[in-house]
Amino acid sequence: MANRPSTRPGAIAVVSMILVPILMISVGTVGSMFLAEETTAAHVVSLIGEPGLALLVALVLAMYFLGARHGWGRQDLSGIMDAALAPAAIVVFVTGAGGVFAQVLTESGIGETISNSMVNLGVPILLLAFLLASVFKVAQGSGTVATLATAGLIQSAVTQGDYSAIQVVLIVLAIACGSVALSHINDSGFWIATKFLGLSVADGLRTWTVLATVLGWASFLLISGVWLLVS
């Protein structure tokens, strides 16, 4: 880079830049719960909590407080932003492609067919929730999409079953465990870990994928033990 920064930003400044978008989005979420719809205040709060705006504000503030204020020139800032595009682009692309694929699975009825088949085979609802989330996770990569798709597919089975409140909570946790396990190359989290930790794809599969899988299955086993205690 052309110019080296004369000083380094402090920990408080760095943490503050991370918290800015989180706080803005939180304001929008919490404000929408208490403000009447279609009011000026509700629109303002909704704008503040818009994720795109929150991230843009955090970016501009970070460019000044973490960069320009510490001696970084325009060329230095431009180089940093260019270097950040490559790892960020692949995360956005993989996440978007995974969401599209999950929607195809849902709209085509394949996921519902699998769910109904497993219910008819007598698969326990807790195991069904975990396995469906794992299948969606492996197929399209996004844990969020896997969670939402699985919840939609087993919703009827849960509502029709005579489950207590704690059992419903355990079913939701089982879905979460399934959406964590088997993270691999179509998961944006996999690429975030490998890119920013400097790991190759093979190293990521040996470390990140194994770690996520062990975490998911170990958590599911603990939840299953609690299920046996409350049933």
mmCIF file of N, CA and C in Angstrom, residues 125 129 151 153-163 167-168 171 175:
data_model
loop_
_atom_site.group_PDB
_atom_site.id
_atom_site.type_symbol
_atom_site.label_atom_id
_atom_site.label_comp_id
_atom_site.label_asym_id
_atom_site.label_seq_id
_atom_site.Cartn_x
_atom_site.Cartn_y
_atom_site.Cartn_z
ATOM 1 N N ILE A 125 -40.651 -37.754 15.961
ATOM 2 C CA ILE A 125 -40.710 -36.376 15.485
ATOM 3 C C ILE A 125 -39.398 -35.636 15.752
ATOM 4 N N ALA A 129 -37.210 -34.081 12.744
ATOM 5 C CA ALA A 129 -36.837 -32.666 12.653
ATOM 6 C C ALA A 129 -35.336 -32.518 12.407
ATOM 7 N N ALA A 151 -39.067 -26.333 9.501
ATOM 8 C CA ALA A 151 -40.171 -25.921 10.367
ATOM 9 C C ALA A 151 -41.489 -25.922 9.603
ATOM 10 N N LEU A 153 -42.235 -27.772 7.022
ATOM 11 C CA LEU A 153 -42.619 -29.123 6.632
ATOM 12 C C LEU A 153 -43.189 -29.940 7.787
ATOM 13 N N ILE A 154 -42.679 -29.726 8.991
ATOM 14 C CA ILE A 154 -43.157 -30.525 10.121
ATOM 15 C C ILE A 154 -44.192 -29.783 10.952
ATOM 16 N N GLN A 155 -44.585 -28.611 10.507
ATOM 17 C CA GLN A 155 -45.534 -27.820 11.284
ATOM 18 C C GLN A 155 -46.831 -28.563 11.536
ATOM 19 N N SER A 156 -47.369 -29.179 10.475
ATOM 20 C CA SER A 156 -48.649 -29.888 10.629
ATOM 21 C C SER A 156 -48.515 -31.073 11.569
ATOM 22 N N ALA A 157 -47.386 -31.790 11.481
ATOM 23 C CA ALA A 157 -47.182 -32.950 12.351
ATOM 24 C C ALA A 157 -47.071 -32.517 13.812
ATOM 25 N N VAL A 158 -46.463 -31.373 14.065
ATOM 26 C CA VAL A 158 -46.310 -30.891 15.438
ATOM 27 C C VAL A 158 -47.637 -30.391 15.990
ATOM 28 N N THR A 159 -48.378 -29.629 15.178
ATOM 29 C CA THR A 159 -49.660 -29.086 15.650
ATOM 30 C C THR A 159 -50.691 -30.181 15.878
ATOM 31 N N GLN A 160 -50.644 -31.245 15.102
ATOM 32 C CA GLN A 160 -51.602 -32.339 15.257
ATOM 33 C C GLN A 160 -51.213 -33.291 16.382
ATOM 34 N N GLY A 161 -49.944 -33.266 16.775
ATOM 35 C CA GLY A 161 -49.485 -34.144 17.843
ATOM 36 C C GLY A 161 -49.761 -33.545 19.206
ATOM 37 N N ASP A 162 -49.837 -34.391 20.191
ATOM 38 C CA ASP A 162 -50.113 -33.957 21.559
ATOM 39 C C ASP A 162 -48.796 -33.720 22.285
ATOM 40 N N TYR A 163 -48.133 -32.622 21.921
ATOM 41 C CA TYR A 163 -46.823 -32.315 22.491
ATOM 42 C C TYR A 163 -46.932 -31.178 23.494
ATOM 43 N N GLN A 167 -41.652 -29.981 24.903
ATOM 44 C CA GLN A 167 -41.339 -30.856 23.777
ATOM 45 C C GLN A 167 -41.262 -30.073 22.473
ATOM 46 N N VAL A 168 -42.119 -29.090 22.318
ATOM 47 C CA VAL A 168 -42.058 -28.241 21.118
ATOM 48 C C VAL A 168 -40.737 -27.487 21.087
ATOM 49 N N ILE A 171 -38.077 -29.804 19.926
ATOM 50 C CA ILE A 171 -38.166 -30.034 18.480
ATOM 51 C C ILE A 171 -37.494 -28.892 17.725
ATOM 52 N N ILE A 175 -34.135 -29.015 15.262
ATOM 53 C CA ILE A 175 -34.003 -28.407 13.933
ATOM 54 C C ILE A 175 -32.739 -27.562 13.869
#
